[in-house]
PDB file of C-alpha atoms in Angstrom:
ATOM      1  CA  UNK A   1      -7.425  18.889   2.105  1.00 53.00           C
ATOM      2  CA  UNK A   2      -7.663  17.006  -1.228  1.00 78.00           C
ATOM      3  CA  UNK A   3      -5.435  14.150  -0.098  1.00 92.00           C
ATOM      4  CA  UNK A   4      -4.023  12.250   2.672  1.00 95.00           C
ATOM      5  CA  UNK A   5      -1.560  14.443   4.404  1.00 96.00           C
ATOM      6  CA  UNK A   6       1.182  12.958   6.789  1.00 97.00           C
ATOM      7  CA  UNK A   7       3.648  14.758   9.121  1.00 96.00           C
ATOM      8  CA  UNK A   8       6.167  14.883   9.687  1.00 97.00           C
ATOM      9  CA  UNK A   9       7.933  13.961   6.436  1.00 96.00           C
ATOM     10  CA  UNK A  10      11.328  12.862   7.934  1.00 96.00           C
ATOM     11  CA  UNK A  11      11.864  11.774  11.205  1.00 97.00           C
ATOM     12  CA  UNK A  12      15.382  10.947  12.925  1.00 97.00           C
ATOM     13  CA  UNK A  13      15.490  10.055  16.341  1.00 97.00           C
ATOM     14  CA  UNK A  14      17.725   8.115  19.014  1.00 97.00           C
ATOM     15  CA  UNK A  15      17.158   5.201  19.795  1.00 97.00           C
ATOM     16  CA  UNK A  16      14.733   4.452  22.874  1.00 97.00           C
ATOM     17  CA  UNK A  17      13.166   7.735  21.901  1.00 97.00           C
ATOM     18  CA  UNK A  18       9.402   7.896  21.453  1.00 98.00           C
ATOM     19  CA  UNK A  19       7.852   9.421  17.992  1.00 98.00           C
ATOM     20  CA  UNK A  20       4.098  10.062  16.892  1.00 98.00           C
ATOM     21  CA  UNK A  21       3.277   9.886  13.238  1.00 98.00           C
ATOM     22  CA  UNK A  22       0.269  12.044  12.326  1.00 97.00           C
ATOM     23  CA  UNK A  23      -2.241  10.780   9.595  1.00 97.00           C
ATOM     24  CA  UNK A  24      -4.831  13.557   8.596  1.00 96.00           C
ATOM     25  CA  UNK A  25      -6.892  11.660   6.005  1.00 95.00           C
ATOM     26  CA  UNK A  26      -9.598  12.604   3.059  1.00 94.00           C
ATOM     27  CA  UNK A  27     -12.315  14.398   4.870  1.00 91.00           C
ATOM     28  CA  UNK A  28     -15.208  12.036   4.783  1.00 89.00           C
ATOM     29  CA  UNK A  29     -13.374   8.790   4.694  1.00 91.00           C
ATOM     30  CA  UNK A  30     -14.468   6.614   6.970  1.00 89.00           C
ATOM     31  CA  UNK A  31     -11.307   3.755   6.485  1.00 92.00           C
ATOM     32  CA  UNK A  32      -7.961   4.617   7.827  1.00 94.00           C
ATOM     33  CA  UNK A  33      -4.820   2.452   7.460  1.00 95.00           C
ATOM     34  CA  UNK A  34      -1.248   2.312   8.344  1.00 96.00           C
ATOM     35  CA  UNK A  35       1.506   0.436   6.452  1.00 96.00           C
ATOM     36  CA  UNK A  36       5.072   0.086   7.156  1.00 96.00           C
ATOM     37  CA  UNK A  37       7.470  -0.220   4.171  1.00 94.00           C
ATOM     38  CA  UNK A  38      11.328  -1.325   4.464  1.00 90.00           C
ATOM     39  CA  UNK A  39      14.069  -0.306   2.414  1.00 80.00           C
ATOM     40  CA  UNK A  40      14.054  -3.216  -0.042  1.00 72.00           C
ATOM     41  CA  UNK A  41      10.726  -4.889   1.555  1.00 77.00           C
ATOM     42  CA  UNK A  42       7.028  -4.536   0.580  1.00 83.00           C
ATOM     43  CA  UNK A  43       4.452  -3.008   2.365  1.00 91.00           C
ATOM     44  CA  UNK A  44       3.632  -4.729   5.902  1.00 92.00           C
ATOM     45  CA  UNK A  45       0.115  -3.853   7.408  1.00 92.00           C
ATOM     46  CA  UNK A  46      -0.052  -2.702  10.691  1.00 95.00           C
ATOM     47  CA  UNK A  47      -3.356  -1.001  12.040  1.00 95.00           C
ATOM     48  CA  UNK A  48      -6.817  -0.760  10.058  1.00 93.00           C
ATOM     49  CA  UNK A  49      -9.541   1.753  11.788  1.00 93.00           C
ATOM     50  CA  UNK A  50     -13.292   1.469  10.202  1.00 90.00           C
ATOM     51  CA  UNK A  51     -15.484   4.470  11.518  1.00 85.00           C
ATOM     52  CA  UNK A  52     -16.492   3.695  15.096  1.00 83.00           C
ATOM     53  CA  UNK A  53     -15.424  -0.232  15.202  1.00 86.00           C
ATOM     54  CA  UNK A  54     -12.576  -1.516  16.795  1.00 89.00           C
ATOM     55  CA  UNK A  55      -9.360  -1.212  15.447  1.00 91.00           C
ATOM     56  CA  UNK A  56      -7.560  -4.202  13.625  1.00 91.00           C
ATOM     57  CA  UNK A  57      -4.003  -3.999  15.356  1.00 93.00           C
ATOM     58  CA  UNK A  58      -3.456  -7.753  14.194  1.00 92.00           C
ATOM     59  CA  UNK A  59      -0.483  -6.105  12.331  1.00 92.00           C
ATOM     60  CA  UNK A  60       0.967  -3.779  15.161  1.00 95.00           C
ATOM     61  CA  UNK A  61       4.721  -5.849  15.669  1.00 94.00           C
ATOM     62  CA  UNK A  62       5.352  -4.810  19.328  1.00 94.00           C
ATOM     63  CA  UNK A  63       3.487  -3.166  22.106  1.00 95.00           C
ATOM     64  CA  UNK A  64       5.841  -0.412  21.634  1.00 97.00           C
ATOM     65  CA  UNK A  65       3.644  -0.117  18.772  1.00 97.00           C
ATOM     66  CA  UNK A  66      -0.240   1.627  19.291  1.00 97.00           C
ATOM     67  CA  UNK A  67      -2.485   3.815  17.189  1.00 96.00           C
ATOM     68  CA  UNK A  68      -5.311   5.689  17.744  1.00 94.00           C
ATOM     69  CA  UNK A  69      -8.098   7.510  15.871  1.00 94.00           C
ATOM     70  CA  UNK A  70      -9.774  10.969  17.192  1.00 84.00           C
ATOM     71  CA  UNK A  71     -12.977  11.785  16.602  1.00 80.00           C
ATOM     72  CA  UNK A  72     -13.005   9.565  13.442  1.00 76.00           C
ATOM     73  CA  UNK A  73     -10.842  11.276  11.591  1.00 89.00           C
ATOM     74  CA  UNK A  74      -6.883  12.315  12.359  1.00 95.00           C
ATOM     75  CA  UNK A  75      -4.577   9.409  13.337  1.00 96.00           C
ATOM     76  CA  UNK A  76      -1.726   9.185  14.718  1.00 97.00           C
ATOM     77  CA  UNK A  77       0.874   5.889  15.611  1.00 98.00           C
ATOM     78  CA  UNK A  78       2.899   6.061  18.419  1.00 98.00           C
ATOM     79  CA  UNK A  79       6.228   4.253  18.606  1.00 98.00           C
ATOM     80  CA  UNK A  80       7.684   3.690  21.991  1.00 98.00           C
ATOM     81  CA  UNK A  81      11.105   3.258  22.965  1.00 97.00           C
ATOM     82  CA  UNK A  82      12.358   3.368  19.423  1.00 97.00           C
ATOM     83  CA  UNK A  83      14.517   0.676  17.787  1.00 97.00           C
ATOM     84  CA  UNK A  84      16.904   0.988  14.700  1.00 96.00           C
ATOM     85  CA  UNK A  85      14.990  -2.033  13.205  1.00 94.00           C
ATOM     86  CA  UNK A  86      11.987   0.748  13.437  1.00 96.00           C
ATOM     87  CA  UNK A  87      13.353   2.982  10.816  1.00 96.00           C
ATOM     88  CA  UNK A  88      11.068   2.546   7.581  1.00 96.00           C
ATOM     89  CA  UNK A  89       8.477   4.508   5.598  1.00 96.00           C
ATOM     90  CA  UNK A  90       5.077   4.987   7.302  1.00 97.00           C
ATOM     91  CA  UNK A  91       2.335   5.409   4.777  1.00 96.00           C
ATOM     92  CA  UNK A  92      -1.088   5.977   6.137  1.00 96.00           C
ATOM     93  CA  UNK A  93      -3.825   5.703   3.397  1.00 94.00           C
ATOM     94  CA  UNK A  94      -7.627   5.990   3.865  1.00 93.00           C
ATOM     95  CA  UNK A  95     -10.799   5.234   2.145  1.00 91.00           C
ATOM     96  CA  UNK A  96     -14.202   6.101   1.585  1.00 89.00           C
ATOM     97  CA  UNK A  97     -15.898   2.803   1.933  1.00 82.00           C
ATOM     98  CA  UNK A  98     -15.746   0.057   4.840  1.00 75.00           C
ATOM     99  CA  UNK A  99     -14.024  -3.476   4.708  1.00 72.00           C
ATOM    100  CA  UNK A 100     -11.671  -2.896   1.932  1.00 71.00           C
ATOM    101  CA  UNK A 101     -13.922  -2.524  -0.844  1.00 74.00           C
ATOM    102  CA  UNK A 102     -12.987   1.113  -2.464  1.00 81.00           C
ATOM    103  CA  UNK A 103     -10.134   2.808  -3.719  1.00 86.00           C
ATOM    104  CA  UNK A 104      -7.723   3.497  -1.596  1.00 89.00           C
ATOM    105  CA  UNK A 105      -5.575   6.745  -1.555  1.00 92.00           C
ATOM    106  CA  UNK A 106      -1.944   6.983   0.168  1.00 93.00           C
ATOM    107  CA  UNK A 107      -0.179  10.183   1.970  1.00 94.00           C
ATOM    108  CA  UNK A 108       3.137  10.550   0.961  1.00 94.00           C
ATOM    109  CA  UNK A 109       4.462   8.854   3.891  1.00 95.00           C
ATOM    110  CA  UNK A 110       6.909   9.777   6.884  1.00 97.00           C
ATOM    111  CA  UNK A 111      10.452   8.773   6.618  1.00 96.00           C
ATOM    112  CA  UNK A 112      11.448   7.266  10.065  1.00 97.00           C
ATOM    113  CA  UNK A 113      15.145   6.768  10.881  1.00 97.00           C
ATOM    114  CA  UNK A 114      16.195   5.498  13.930  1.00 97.00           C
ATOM    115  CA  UNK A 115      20.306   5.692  14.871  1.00 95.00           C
TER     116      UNK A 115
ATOM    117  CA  UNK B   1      -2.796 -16.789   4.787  1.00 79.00           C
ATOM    118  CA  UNK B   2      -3.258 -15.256   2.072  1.00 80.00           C
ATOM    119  CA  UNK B   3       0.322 -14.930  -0.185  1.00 90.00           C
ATOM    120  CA  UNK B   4       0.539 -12.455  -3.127  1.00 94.00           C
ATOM    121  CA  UNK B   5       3.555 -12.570  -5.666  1.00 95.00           C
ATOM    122  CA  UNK B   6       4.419 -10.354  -8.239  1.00 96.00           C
ATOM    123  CA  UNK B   7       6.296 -11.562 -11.625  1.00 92.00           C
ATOM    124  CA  UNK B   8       9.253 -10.101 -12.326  1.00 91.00           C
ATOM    125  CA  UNK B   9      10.735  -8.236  -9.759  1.00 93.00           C
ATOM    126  CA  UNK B  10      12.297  -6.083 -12.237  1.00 95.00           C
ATOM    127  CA  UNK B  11      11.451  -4.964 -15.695  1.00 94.00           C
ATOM    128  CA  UNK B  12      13.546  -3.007 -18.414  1.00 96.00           C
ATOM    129  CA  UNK B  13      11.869  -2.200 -21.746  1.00 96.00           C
ATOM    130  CA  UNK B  14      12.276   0.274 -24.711  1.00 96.00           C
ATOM    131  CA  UNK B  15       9.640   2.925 -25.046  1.00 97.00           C
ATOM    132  CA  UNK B  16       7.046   1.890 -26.935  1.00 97.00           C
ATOM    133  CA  UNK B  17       6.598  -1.558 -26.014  1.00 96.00           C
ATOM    134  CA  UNK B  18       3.766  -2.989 -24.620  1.00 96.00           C
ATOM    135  CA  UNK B  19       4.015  -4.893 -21.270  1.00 95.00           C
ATOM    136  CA  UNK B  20       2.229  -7.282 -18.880  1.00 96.00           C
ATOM    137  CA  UNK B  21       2.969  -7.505 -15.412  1.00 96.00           C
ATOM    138  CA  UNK B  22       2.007 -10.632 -13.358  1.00 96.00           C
ATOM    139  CA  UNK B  23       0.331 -10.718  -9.774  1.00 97.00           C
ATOM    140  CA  UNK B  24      -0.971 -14.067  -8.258  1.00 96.00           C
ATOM    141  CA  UNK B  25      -2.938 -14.310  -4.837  1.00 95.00           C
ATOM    142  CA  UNK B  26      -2.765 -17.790  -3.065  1.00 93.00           C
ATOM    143  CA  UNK B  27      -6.632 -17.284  -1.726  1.00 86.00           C
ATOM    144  CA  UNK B  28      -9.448 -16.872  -4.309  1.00 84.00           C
ATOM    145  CA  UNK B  29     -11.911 -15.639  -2.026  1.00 86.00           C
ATOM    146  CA  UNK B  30     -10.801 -11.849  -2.180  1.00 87.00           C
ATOM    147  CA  UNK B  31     -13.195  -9.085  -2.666  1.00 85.00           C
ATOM    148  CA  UNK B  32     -11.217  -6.878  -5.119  1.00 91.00           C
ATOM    149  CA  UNK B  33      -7.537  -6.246  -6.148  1.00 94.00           C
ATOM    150  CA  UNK B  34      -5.825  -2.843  -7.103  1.00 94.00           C
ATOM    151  CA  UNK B  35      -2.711  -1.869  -9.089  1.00 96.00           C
ATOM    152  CA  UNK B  36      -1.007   0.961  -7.281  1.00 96.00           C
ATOM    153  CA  UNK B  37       2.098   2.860  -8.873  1.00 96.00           C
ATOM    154  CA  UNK B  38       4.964   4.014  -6.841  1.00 94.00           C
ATOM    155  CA  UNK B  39       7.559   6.813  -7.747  1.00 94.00           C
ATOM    156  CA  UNK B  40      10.919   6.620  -5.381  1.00 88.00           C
ATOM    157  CA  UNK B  41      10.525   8.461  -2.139  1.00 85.00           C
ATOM    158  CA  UNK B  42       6.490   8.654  -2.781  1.00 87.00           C
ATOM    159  CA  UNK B  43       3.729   7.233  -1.217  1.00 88.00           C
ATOM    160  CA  UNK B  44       1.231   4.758  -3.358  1.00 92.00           C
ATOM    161  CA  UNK B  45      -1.268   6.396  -6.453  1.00 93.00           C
ATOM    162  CA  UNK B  46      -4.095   4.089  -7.027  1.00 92.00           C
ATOM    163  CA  UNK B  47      -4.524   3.071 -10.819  1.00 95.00           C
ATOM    164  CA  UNK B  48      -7.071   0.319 -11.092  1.00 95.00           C
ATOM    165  CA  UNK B  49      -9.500  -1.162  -8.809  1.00 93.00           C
ATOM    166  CA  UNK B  50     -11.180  -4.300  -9.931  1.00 93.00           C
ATOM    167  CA  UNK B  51     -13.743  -5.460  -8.035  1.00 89.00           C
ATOM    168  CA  UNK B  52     -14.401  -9.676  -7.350  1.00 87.00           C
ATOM    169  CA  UNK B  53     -17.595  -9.778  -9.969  1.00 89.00           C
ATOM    170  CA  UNK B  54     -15.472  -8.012 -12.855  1.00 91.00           C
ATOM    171  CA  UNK B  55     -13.071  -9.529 -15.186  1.00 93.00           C
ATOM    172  CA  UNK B  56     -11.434  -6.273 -16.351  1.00 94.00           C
ATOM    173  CA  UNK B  57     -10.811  -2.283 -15.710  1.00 95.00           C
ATOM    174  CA  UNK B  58      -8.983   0.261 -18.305  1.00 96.00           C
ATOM    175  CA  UNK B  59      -7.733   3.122 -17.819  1.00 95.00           C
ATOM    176  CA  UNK B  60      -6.228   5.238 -20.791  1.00 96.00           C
ATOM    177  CA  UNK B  61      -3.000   2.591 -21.644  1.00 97.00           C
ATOM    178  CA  UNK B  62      -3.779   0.633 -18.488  1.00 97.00           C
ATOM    179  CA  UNK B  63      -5.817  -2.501 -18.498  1.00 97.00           C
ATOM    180  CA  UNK B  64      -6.008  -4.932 -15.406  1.00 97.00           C
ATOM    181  CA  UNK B  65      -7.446  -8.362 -15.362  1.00 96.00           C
ATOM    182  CA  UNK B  66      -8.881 -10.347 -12.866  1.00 96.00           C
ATOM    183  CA  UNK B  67      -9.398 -14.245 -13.030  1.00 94.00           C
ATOM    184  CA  UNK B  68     -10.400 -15.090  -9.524  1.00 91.00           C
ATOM    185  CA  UNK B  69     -10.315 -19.142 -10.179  1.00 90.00           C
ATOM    186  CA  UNK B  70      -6.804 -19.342 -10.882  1.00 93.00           C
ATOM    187  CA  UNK B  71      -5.482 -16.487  -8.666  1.00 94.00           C
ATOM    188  CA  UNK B  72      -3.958 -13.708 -11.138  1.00 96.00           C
ATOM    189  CA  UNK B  73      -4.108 -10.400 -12.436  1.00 97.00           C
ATOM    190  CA  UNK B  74      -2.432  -9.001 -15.252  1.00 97.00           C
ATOM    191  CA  UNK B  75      -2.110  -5.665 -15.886  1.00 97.00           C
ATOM    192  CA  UNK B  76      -0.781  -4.298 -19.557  1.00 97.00           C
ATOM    193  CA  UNK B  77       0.626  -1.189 -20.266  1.00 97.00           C
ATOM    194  CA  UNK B  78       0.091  -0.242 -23.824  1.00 97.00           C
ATOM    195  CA  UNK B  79       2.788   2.186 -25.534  1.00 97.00           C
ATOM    196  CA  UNK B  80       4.798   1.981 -22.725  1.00 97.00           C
ATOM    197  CA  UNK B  81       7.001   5.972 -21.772  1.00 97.00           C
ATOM    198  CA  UNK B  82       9.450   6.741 -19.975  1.00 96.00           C
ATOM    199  CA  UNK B  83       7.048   8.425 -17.387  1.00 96.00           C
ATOM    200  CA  UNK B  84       5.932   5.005 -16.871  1.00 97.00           C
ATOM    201  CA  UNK B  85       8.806   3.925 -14.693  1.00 97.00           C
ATOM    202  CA  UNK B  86       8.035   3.199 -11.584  1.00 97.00           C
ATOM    203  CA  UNK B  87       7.342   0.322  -9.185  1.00 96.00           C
ATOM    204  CA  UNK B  88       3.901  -1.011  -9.777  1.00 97.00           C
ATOM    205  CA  UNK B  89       2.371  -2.892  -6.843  1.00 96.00           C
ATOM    206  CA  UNK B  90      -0.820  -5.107  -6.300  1.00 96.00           C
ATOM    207  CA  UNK B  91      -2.889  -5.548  -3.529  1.00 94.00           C
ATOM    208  CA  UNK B  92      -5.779  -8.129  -2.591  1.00 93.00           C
ATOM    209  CA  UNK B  93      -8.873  -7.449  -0.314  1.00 89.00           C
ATOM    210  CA  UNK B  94     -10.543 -10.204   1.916  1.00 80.00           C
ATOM    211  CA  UNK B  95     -13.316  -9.394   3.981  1.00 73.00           C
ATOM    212  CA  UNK B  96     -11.252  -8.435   6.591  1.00 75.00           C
ATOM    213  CA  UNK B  97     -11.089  -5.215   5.438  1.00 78.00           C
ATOM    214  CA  UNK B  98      -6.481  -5.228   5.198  1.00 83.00           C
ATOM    215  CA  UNK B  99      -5.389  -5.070   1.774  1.00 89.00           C
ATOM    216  CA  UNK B 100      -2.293  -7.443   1.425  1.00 91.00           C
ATOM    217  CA  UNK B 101       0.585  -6.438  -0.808  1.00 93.00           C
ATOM    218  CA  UNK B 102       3.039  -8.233  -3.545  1.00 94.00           C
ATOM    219  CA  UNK B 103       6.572  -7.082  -3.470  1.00 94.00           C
ATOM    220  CA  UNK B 104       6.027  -5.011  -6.798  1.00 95.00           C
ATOM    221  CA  UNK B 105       7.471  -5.140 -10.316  1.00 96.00           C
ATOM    222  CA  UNK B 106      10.190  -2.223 -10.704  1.00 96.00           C
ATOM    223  CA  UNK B 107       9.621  -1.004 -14.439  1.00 97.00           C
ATOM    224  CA  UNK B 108      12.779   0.552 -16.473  1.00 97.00           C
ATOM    225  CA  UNK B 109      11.145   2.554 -19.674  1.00 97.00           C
ATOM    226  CA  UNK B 110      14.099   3.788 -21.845  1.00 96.00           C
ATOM    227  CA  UNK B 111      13.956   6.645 -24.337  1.00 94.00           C
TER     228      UNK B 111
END
């Protein structure tokens, strides 16, 4: 596709429930990232992939939290045993060149409420 | 660790105006910084990417500077519209590869 596409859009769930976020980023992009954003709160990194290296997770805020990357190219982050404090905005982005140094372009995000 | 901080948190101007925006990064050694715009209930759209070696990037009304020594960015909208409102974020790259955010500027344009 011609952007970042992320599904589902809005997700509400119980809590203690598990969800999966899917990230299908710009074909070709080698950089993948996933941010968390708050109501109110800016945008808190969680998970960088760069092609076949191992994943930063230094922002990942529980084990309930984990990521992975098929194939170098879909993502998708798995939260465990859902909390309320969970519920944010999910925005996976992805970019063509390693360690940061390009553009980088954002899906629209998936809307994650947790009651 | 590096801290970024955006200056004001909120912005209301008449159209027309022009406008700066403030961003400051605690940690000089970055390798670029980017200006992202966000609408409400969308994800980020990349506006200017200026790289550790440059001073400066424009982009139609948009024009970002960089001064690495002192930690900030500006970036000035020119003729500002009310299309321009929005929340305007910036974002610093170490060579970690993470881009770290500021909490964003929300710009008010009114007609």
């Amino acid at each position: 596709g011609a952007g970042v596409s992320q599904s589902p859009s809005n997700k509400v769930t119980e809590k203690g429930k598990d969800v999966e976020l899917r990230c299908d980023p710009i074909s070709g992009h080698t950089a993948l990232y996933w941010y968390r954003q708050s109501l109110g709160q800016g945008l808190e990194f969680l998970i960088y992939f760069q092609g076949n290296s191992a994943p930063d997770k230094s922002g990942l805020p529980s084990d309930r939290f984990s990521a992975e990357r098929t194939g170098g190219s879909v993502s998708t982050l798995t939260i465990q045993r859902t909390q309320q404090e969970d519920s944010a905005v999910y925005l996976c982005a992805s970019s063509a060149l390693a360690g940061g140094t390009g553009e980088l372009f954002f899906g629209e995000g998936s809307r994650l409420t947790v009651l | 660790k590096q801290e970024v901080t955006q200056i004001p948190a909120a912005l209301s101007v008449p159209e027309g105006e022009n406008l700066v925006l403030n961003c400051s990064f605690t940690d000089s050694a970055i390798y670029n910084l980017q200006w992202f715009r966000q609408d409400p209930g969308k994800g980020l759209t990349s506006l200017l990417l200026i790289q550790s070696s440059q001073r400066e990037q424009t982009s139609g009304r948009l024009n970002a500077s960089l001064d690495k020594s002192s930690g900030r960015s500006t970036l000035y909208i020119a003729a500002s519209q009310p299309g321009d409102s929005a929340t305007y974020l910036c974002a610093v790259t170490r060579n970690t590869g993470k881009l770290i955010f500021g909490q964003g500027t929300t710009l008010q344009v009114k007609p």
